[in-house]
Coordinates of C-alpha atoms in Angstrom, one line a residue:
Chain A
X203 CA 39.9 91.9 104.6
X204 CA 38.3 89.8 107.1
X205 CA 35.9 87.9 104.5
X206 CA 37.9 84.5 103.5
X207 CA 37.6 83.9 100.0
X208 CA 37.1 81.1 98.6
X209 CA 38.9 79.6 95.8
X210 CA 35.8 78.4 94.2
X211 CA 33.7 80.5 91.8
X212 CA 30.0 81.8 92.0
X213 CA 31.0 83.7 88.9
X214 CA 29.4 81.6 86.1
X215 CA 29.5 84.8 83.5
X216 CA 33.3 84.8 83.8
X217 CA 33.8 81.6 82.8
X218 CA 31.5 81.8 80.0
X219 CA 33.1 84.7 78.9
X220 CA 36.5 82.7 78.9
X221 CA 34.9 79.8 76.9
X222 CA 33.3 81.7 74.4
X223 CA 36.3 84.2 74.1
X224 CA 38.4 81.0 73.4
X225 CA 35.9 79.9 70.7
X226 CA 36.2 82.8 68.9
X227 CA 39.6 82.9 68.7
X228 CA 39.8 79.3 66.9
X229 CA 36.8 80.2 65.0
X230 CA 39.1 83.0 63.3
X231 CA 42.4 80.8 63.2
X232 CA 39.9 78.4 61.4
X233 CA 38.8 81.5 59.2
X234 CA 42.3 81.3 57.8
X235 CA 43.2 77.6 57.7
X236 CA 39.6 77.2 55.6
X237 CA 40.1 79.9 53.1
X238 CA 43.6 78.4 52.1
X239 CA 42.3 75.1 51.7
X240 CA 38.9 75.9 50.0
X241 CA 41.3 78.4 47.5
X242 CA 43.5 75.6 46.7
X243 CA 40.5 73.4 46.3
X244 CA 38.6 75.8 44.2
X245 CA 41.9 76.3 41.9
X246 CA 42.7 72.8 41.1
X247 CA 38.9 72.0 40.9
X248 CA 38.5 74.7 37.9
X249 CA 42.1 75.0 36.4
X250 CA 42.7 71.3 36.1
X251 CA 39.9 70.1 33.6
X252 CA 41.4 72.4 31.2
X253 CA 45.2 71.5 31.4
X254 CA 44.0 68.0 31.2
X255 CA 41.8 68.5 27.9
X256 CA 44.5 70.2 26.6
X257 CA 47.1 67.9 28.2
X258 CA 49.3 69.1 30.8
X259 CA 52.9 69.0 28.1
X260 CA 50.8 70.9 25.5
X261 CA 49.6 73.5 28.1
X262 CA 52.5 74.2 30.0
X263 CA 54.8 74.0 26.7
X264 CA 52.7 74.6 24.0
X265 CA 54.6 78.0 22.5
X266 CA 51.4 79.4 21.0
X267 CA 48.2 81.2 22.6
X268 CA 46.0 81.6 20.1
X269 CA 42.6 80.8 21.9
X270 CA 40.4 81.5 18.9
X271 CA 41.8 78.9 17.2
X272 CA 41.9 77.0 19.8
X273 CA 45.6 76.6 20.4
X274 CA 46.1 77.3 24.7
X275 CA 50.5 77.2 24.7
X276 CA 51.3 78.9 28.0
X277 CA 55.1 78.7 27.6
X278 CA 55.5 82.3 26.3
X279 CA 54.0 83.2 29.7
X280 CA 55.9 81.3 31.8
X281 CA 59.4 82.0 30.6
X282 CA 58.3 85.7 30.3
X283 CA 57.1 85.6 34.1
X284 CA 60.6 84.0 35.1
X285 CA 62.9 86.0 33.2
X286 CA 61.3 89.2 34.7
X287 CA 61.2 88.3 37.7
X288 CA 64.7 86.9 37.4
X289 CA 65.5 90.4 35.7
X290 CA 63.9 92.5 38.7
X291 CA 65.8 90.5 41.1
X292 CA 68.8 91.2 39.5
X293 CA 68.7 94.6 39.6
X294 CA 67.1 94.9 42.9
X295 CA 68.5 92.6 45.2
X296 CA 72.1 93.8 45.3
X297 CA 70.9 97.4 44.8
X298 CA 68.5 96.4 47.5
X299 CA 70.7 95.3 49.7
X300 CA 73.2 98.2 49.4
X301 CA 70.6 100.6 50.5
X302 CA 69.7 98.3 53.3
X303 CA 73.8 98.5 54.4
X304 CA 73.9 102.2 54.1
X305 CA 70.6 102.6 56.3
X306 CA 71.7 100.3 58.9
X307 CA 75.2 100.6 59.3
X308 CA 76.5 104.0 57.1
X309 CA 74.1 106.7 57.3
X310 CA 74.6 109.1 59.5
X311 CA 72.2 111.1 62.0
X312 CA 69.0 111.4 61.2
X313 CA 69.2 110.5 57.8
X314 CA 67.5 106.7 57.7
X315 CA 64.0 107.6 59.5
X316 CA 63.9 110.2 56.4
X317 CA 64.7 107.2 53.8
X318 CA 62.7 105.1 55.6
X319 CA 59.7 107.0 55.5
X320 CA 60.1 107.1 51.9
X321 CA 61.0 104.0 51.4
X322 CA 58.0 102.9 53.0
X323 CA 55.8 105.2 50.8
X324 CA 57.3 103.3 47.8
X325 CA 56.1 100.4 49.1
X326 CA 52.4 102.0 49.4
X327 CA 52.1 103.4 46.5
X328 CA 49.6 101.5 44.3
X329 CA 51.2 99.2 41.1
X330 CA 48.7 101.0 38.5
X331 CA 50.5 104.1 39.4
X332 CA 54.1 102.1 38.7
X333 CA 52.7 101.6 35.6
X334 CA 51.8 105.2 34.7
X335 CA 55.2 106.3 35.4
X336 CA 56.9 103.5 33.5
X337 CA 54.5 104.4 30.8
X338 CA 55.1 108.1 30.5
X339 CA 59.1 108.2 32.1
X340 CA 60.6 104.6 31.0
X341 CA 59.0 103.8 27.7
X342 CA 60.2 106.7 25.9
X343 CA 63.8 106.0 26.4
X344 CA 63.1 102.3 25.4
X345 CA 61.3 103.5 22.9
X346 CA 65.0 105.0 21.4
X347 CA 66.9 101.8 22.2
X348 CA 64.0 99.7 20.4
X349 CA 64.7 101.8 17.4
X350 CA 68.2 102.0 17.4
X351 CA 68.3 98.1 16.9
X352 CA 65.7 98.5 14.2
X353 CA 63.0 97.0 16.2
X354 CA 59.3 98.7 16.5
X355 CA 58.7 100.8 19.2
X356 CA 56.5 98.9 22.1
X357 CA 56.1 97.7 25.4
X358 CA 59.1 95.2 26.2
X359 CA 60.5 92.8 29.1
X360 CA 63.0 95.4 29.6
X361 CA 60.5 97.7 31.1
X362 CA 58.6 95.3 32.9
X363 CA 61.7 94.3 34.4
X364 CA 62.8 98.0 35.5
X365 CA 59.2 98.7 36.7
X366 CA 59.2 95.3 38.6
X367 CA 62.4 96.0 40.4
X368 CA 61.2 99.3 41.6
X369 CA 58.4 97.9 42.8
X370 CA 60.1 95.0 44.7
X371 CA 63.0 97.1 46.0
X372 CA 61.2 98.3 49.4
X373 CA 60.6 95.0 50.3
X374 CA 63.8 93.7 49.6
X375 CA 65.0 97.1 51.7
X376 CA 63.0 96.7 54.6
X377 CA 63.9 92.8 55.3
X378 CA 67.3 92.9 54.4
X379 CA 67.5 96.2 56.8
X380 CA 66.1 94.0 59.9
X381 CA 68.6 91.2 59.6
X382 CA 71.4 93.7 58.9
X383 CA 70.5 95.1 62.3
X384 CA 69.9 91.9 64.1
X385 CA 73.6 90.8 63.3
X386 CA 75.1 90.6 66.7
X387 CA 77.5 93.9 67.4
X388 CA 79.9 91.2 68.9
X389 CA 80.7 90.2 65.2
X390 CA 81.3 93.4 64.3
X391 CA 83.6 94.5 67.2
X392 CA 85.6 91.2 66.6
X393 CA 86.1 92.1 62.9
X394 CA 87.1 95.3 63.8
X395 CA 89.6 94.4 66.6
X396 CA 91.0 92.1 63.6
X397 CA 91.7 95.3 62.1
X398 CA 89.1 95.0 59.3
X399 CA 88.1 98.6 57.8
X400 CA 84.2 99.5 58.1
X401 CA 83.8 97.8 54.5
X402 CA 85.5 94.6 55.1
X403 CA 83.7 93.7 58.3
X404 CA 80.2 94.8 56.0
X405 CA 80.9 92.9 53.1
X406 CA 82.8 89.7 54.8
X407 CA 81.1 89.9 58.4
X408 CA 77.3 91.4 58.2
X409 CA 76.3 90.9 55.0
X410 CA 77.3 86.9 55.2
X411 CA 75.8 86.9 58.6
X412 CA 72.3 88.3 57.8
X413 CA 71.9 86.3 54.7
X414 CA 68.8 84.0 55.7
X415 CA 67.2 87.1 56.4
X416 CA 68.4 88.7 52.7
X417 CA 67.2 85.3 51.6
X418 CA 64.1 85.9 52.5
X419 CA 63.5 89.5 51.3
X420 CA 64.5 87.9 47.9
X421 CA 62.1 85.5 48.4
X422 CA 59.2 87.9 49.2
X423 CA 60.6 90.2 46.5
X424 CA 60.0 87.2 44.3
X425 CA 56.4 86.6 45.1
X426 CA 55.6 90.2 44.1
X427 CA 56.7 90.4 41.3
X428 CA 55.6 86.9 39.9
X429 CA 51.8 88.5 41.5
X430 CA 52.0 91.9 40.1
X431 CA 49.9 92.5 37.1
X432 CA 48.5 95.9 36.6
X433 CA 52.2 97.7 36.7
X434 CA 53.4 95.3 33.8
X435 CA 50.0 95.0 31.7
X436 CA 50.8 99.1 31.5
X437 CA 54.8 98.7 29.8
X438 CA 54.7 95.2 28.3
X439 CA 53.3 95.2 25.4
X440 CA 51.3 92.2 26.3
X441 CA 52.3 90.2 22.7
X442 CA 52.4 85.7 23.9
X443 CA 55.7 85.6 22.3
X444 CA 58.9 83.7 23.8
X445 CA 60.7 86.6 25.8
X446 CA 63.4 89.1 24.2
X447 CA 64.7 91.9 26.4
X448 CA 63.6 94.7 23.8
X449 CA 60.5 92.6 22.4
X450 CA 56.7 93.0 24.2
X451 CA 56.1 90.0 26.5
X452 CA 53.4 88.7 27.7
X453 CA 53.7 87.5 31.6
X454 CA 51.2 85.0 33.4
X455 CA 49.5 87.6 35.6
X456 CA 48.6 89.6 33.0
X457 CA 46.8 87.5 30.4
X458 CA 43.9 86.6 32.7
X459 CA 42.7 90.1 32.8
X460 CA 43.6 91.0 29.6
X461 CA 41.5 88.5 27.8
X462 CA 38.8 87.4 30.8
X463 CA 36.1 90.1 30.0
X464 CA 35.4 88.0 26.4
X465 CA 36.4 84.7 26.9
X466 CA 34.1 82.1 27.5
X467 CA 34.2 78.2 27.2
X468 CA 37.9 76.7 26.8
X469 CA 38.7 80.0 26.9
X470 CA 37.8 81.0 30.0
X471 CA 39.0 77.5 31.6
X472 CA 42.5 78.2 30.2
X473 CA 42.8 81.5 32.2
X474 CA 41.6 79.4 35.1
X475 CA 44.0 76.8 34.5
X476 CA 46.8 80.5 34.3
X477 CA 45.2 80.6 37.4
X478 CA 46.6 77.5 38.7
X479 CA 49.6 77.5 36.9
X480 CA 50.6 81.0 38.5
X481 CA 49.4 79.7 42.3
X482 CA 51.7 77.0 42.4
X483 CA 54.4 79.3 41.4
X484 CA 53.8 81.0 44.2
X485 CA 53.3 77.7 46.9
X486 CA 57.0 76.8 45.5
X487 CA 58.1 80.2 46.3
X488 CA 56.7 80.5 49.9
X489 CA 57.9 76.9 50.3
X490 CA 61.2 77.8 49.6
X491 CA 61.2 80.9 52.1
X492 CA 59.8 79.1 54.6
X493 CA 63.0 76.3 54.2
X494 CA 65.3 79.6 53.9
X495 CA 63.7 80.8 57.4
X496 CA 63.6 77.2 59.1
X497 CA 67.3 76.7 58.1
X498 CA 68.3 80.6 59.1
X499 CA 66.3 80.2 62.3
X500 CA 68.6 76.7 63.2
X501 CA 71.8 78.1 61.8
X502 CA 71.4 80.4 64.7
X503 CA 70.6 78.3 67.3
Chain B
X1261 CA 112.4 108.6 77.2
X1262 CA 110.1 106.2 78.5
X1263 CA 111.1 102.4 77.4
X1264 CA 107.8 100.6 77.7
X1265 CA 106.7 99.1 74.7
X1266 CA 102.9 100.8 75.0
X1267 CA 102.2 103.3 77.3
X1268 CA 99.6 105.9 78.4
X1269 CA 99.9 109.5 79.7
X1270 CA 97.7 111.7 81.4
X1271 CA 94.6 109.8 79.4
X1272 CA 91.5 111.3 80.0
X1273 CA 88.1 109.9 78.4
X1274 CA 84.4 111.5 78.0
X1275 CA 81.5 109.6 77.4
X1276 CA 79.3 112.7 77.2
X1277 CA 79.1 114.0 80.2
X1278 CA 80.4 110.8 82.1
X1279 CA 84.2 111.5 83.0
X1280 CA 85.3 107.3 82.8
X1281 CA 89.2 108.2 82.7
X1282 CA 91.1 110.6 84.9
X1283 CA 94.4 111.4 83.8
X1284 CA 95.8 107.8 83.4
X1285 CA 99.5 107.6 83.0
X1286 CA 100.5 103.3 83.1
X1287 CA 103.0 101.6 80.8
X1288 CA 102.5 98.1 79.4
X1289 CA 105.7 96.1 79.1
X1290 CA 106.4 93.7 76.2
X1291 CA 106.5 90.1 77.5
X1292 CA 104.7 90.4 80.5
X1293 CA 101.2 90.4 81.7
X1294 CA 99.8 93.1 83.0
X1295 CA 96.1 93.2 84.8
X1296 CA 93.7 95.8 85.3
X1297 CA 90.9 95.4 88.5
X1298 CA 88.9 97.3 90.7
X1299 CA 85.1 97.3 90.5
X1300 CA 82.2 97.1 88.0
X1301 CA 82.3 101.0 86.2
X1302 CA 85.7 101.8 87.7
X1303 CA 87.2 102.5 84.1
X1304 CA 89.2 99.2 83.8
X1305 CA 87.5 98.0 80.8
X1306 CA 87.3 101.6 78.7
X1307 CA 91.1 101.9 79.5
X1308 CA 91.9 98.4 77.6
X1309 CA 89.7 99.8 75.1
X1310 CA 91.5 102.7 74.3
X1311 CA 94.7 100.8 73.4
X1312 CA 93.2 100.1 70.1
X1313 CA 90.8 102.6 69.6
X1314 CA 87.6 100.4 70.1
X1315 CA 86.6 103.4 71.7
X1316 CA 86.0 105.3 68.5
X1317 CA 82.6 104.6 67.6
X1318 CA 81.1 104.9 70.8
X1319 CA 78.8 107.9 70.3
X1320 CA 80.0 111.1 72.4
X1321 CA 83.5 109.8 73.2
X1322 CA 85.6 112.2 73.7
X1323 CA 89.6 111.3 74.4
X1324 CA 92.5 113.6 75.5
X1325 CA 96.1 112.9 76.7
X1326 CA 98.5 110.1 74.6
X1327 CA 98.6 106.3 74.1
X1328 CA 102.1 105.5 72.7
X1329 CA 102.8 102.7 70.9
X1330 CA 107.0 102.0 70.2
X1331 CA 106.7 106.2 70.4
X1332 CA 104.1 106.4 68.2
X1333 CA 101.1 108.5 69.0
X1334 CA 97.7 106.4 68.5
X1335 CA 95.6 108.9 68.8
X1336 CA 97.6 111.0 65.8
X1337 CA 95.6 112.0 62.7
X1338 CA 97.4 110.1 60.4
X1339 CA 97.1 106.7 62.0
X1340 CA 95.5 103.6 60.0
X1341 CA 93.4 102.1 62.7
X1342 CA 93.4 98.5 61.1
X1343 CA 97.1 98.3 61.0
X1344 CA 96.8 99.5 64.7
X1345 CA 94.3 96.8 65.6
X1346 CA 96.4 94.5 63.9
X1347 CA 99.3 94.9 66.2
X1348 CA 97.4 95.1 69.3
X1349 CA 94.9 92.3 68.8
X1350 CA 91.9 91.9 71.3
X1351 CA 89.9 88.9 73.1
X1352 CA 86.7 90.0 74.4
X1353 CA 84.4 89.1 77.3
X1354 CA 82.0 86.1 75.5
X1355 CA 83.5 84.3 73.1
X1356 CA 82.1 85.6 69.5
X1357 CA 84.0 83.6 66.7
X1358 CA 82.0 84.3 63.6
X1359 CA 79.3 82.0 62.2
X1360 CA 81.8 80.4 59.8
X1361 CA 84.1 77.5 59.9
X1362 CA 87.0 76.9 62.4
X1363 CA 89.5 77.0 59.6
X1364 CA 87.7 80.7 58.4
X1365 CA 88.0 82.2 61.6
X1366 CA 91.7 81.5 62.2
X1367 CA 92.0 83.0 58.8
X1368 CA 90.2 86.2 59.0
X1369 CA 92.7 88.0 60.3
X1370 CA 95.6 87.4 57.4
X1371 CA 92.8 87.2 54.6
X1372 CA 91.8 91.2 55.8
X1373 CA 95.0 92.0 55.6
X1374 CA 95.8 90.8 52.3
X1375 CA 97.2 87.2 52.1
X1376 CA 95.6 85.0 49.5
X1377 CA 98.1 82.2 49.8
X1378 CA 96.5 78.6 50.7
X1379 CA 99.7 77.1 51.9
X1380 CA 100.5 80.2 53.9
X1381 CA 97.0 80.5 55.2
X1382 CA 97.2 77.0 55.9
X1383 CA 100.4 77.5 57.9
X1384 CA 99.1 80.4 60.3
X1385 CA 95.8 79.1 60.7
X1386 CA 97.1 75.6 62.3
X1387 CA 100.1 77.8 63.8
X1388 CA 97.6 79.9 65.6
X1389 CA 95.6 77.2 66.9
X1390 CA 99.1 75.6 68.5
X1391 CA 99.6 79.0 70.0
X1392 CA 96.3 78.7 71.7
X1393 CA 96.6 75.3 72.6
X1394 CA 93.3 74.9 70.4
X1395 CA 94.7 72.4 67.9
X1396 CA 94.5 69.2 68.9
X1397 CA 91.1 69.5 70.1
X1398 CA 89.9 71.2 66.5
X1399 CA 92.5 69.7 63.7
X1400 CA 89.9 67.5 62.4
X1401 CA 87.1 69.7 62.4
X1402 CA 88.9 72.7 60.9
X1403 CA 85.7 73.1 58.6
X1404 CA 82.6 73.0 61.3
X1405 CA 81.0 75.7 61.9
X1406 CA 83.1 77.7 64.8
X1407 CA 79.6 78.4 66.7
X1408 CA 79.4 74.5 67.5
X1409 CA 82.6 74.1 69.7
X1410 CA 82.1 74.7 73.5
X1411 CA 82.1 77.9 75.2
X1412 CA 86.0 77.1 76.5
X1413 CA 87.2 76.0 73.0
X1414 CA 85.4 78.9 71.4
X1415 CA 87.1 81.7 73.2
X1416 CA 90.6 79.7 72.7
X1417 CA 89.6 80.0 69.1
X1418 CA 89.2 83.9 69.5
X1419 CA 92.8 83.6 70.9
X1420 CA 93.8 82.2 67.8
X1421 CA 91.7 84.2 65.7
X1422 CA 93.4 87.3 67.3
X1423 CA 97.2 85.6 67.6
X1424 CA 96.7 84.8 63.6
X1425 CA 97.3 88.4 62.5
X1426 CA 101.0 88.0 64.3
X1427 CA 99.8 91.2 67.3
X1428 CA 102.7 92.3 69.4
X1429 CA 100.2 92.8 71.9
X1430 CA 97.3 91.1 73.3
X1431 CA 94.3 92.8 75.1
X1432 CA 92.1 90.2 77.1
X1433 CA 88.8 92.1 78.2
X1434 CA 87.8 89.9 81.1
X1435 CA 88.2 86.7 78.9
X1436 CA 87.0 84.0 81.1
X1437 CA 84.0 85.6 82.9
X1438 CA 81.6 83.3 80.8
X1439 CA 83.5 80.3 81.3
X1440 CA 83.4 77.4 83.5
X1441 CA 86.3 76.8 85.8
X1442 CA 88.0 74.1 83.8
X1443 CA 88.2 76.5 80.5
X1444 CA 89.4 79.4 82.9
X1445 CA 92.3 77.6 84.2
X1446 CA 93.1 76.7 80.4
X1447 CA 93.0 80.2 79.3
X1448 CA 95.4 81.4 82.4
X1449 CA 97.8 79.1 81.5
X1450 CA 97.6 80.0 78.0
X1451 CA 98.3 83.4 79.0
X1452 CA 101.3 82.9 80.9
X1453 CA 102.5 81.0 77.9
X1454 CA 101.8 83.7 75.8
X1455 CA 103.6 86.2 77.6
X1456 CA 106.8 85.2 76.2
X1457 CA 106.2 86.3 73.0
X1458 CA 103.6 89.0 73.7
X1459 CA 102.8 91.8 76.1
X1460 CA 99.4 90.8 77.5
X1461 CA 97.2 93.1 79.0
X1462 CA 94.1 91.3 80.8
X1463 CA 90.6 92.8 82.5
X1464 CA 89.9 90.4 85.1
X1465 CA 86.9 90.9 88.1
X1466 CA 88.4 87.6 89.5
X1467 CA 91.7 89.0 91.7
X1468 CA 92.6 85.1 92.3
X1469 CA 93.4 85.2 88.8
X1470 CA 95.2 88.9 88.4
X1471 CA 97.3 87.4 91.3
X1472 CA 97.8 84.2 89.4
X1473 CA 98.8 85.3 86.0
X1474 CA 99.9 88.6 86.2
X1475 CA 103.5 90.2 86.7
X1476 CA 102.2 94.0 87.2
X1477 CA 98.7 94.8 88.2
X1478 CA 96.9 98.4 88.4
X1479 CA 93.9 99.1 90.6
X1480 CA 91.1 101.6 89.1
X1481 CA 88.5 103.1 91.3
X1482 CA 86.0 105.9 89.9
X1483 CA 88.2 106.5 86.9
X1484 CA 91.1 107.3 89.0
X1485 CA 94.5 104.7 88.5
X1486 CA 95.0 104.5 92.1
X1487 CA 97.8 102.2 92.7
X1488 CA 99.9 100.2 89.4
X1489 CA 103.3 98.2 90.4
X1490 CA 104.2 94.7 90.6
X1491 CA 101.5 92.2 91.5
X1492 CA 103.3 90.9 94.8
X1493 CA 103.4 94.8 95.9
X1494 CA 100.2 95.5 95.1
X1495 CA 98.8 92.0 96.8
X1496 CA 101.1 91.7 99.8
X1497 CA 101.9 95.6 100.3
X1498 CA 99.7 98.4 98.8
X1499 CA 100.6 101.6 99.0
X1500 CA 97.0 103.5 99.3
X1501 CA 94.3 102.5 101.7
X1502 CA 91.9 102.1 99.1
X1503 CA 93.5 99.6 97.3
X1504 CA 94.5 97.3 100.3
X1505 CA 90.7 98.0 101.0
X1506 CA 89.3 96.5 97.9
X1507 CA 91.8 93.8 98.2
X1508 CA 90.8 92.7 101.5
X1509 CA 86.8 93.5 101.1
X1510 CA 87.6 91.1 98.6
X1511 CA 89.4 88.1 100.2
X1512 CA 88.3 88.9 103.6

């Protein structure tokens, strides 16, 4: 090249291009920043009139929902909503994190792409078709237990908690699989040169290592399953009652499309205020992942 | 018979299709220190490791000849590996204590093996950290978290960690290539401290520090033990060309 080129530029379209590529970008960042707010807006805006003409105690601890009369008790609901997603949790968190342990650091050969791939189909398969399968498989055999302690045959907690922690299990695979592996092997070797068996350095090692991580799959294990609605709606039974493990049960998700096609008036506001009741939930829950991470993520440091 | 407390014969190890050990025959006396050099890939470190088996789970390992321990064959069928590793404890390269306390790391070891005992957890765990000349530094912090001391005190807490299961021997795999000077000169002296109650057998790049510290020393090149005797032999007086070679390239 004998042409000196000069640092400055006659290229006016590049620039532009930068500034309006740059533009975009924040316009789309933006995108997502707006929606959250306007959503939280929008739910306090139409769930809080009703929790406040019905008073927030009486909402939130009435015990009955009988909207026809005009009584809007959400406390069946709420307990219900904890205690299966308390239920799924138990179930699928240490069977979760078992499977996670033999994928990562037990199974031999070839062996976890093939459970992965599975286990990642579990994940995509859609809830409604959780629900057929706890419908036709699951209810059956409750249906014997629920007669065997005299009670009537229906949809219970006990099946929305067994089709819940199916449906949170991948999740709860998958993360705790990623911080199994991101354990450093230098733990592992010093466990072993300790003369720990394979188990010991798992269970007292790994496992206690990688558990911000597990956290979090909990965490996100949680938020499903407080979200899911169409799975349960199919196996609860769907009564507002206070939760028994062999009695229907009525969770939060569930009631607002249950009961929205024909509401109208209070009515309607008091699934709104659900709504709300259901997407603070689920702020607490991401707030407390979000500590689990930031104190992992230091712990490390 | 061949007295040595540990000793190798006619080891020969495969990773795959990589032939890292030739047909090493090399005792390891009880109560002193002996060091393993010669360059980066030379088989040094995969020797050390075959002491206590850390070898195993290396995919595509393959391991022939013997590695006696008081006679018995480590290598044999019938061998528990953990009580093996407890015997020969290790100290690797970086320091790794585990993300627990102080106190917890000392007391992996026993706890592993079976003792529950505060009191006598208490006593090895402070009894380890004398051994490695770790206590003073750590007695009032026996609860922090291990990952916050500094690199030096860290890998003196290793030392500790690995003393705690009462070893008879002690495999150092180039223990003070991540430290400062300061730290390294604590962790030699430690070592010829040790040596009195345990056979110590140290990876070291640094040949100051074989020369230093060590009472026999054996040269690796390509796999091949080339020349193993007392350190002032081997320093002052090789025997093979290619050991007074790599010496001299060294210091020269």
């Amino acid at each position: 090249m004998t042409e000196k080129q000069s640092i400055i530029s006659t290229r006016r379209s590049k620039l532009t291009l930068e500034a309006v590529m740059s533009a975009a970008f924040l316009l789309c960042g933006l995108a997502a920043v707006v929606s959250v707010l306007f959503i939280s807006v929008y739910m306090v805006a139409s769930g809080g009139p009703v929790i406040a003409k019905v008073g927030i105690l009486k909402f939130l601890l009435g015990r009955v929902w009988n909207p026809g009369n005009g009584q809007f008790g959400i406390l069946p609901m709420i307990l219900s909503s904890i205690f299966a997603t308390a239920g799924a949790i138990l179930i699928a968190l240490p069977t979760g994190v078992l499977v996670a342990v033999f994928l990562s650091k037990l199974a031999p050969g070839k062996l976890p792409g093939a459970l992965r791939a599975l286990i990642d189909l579990l994940a995509g398969i859609p809830s409604v078709v959780y629900g057929l399968l706890g419908a036709i498989l699951l209810a059956p055999l409750i249906f014997k237990l629920q007669t065997w302690a005299g009670l009537p045959q229906s949809g219970s907690l006990l099946a929305a908690i067994s089709v819940l922690s199916i449906m949170i299990l991948p999740t709860i695979i998958t993360v705790s699989e990623t911080a199994l592996r991101a354990v450093p092997k230098q733990y592992e070797d010093a466990a072993l040169a300790l003369g720990s068996t394979r188990l010991q350095c798992i269970f007292r090692v790994t496992i206690p290592a990688a558990k911000s991580g597990i956290a979090a799959g909990m965490a996100l294990g949680v938020g499903r399953a407080v979200g899911e609605a169409m799975a349960v709606t199919m196996v609860a039974g769907n009564a507002a009652i206070l939760p028994e493990l062999l009695k229907p049960v009525r969770l939060l998700t569930t009631s607002i499309p249950l009961e929205w096609a024909y509401s109208s008036g209070l009515h309607r506001e008091a699934l709104y205020g659900i709504g709300l009741v259901l997407f603070v939930f689920i702020m607490i829950i991401n707030a407390a992942l979000s500590a689990i991470l930031k104190k992992g993520g230091a712990h490390n440091a | 018979m061949n007295q040595a407390k540990l000793y190798t014969k006619d080891l020969h190890l495969h990773y795959g299709e990589i032939h890292a050990l030739k047909g090493v025959s090399m005792e390891f006396p009880a109560r002193f220190v002996t060091a393993l050099i010669g360059p980066s890939g030379c088989g040094k470190s995969t020797c050390l490791k075959t002491l206590n088996r850390m070898n195993d789970t290396v995919p595509g390992v393959k391991i022939t000849g013997k590695v006696l321990l008081d006679g018995e064959d480590v290598y044999a069928k019938n061998v528990d590996v953990p009580t093996l590793r407890k015997k020969i404890g290790m100290v690797f390269q970086s320091p790794n204590p585990f993300p627990m306390s102080v106190y917890d790391n000392v007391a992996y070891g026993p706890r592993v093996h079976g003792l529950k005992n505060r009191l006598a957890l208490d006593e090895i765990v402070e009894e380890s950290l004398k051994a490695a000349a770790i206590w003073e530094e750590v007695k009032d912090r026996l609860k922090k978290p291990a990952l916050r001391l500094s690199g030096g005190q860290q890998q003196r807490l290793c030392i500790a960690r690995a003393l705690a299961t009462k070893p008879e021997i002690l495999l150092m795999d180039e223990p003070t290539s991540a430290l400062d000077p300061i730290s390294t000169a604590k962790i030699e002296e430690l070592a010829v401290e040790l040596k009195k109650e345990y056979g110590i057998v140290i990876v070291t790049h640094n040949m100051q520090q074989a020369a230093r510290i060590s009472d026999y020393t054996a040269f690796f090149l390509l796999g091949n033990l080339v020349e193993h005797g007392p350190t002032s032999d081997i320093f002052s007086n090789p025997k093979e060309k290619r050991t007074e070679d790599y010496i001299s390239g060294r210091f020269g």
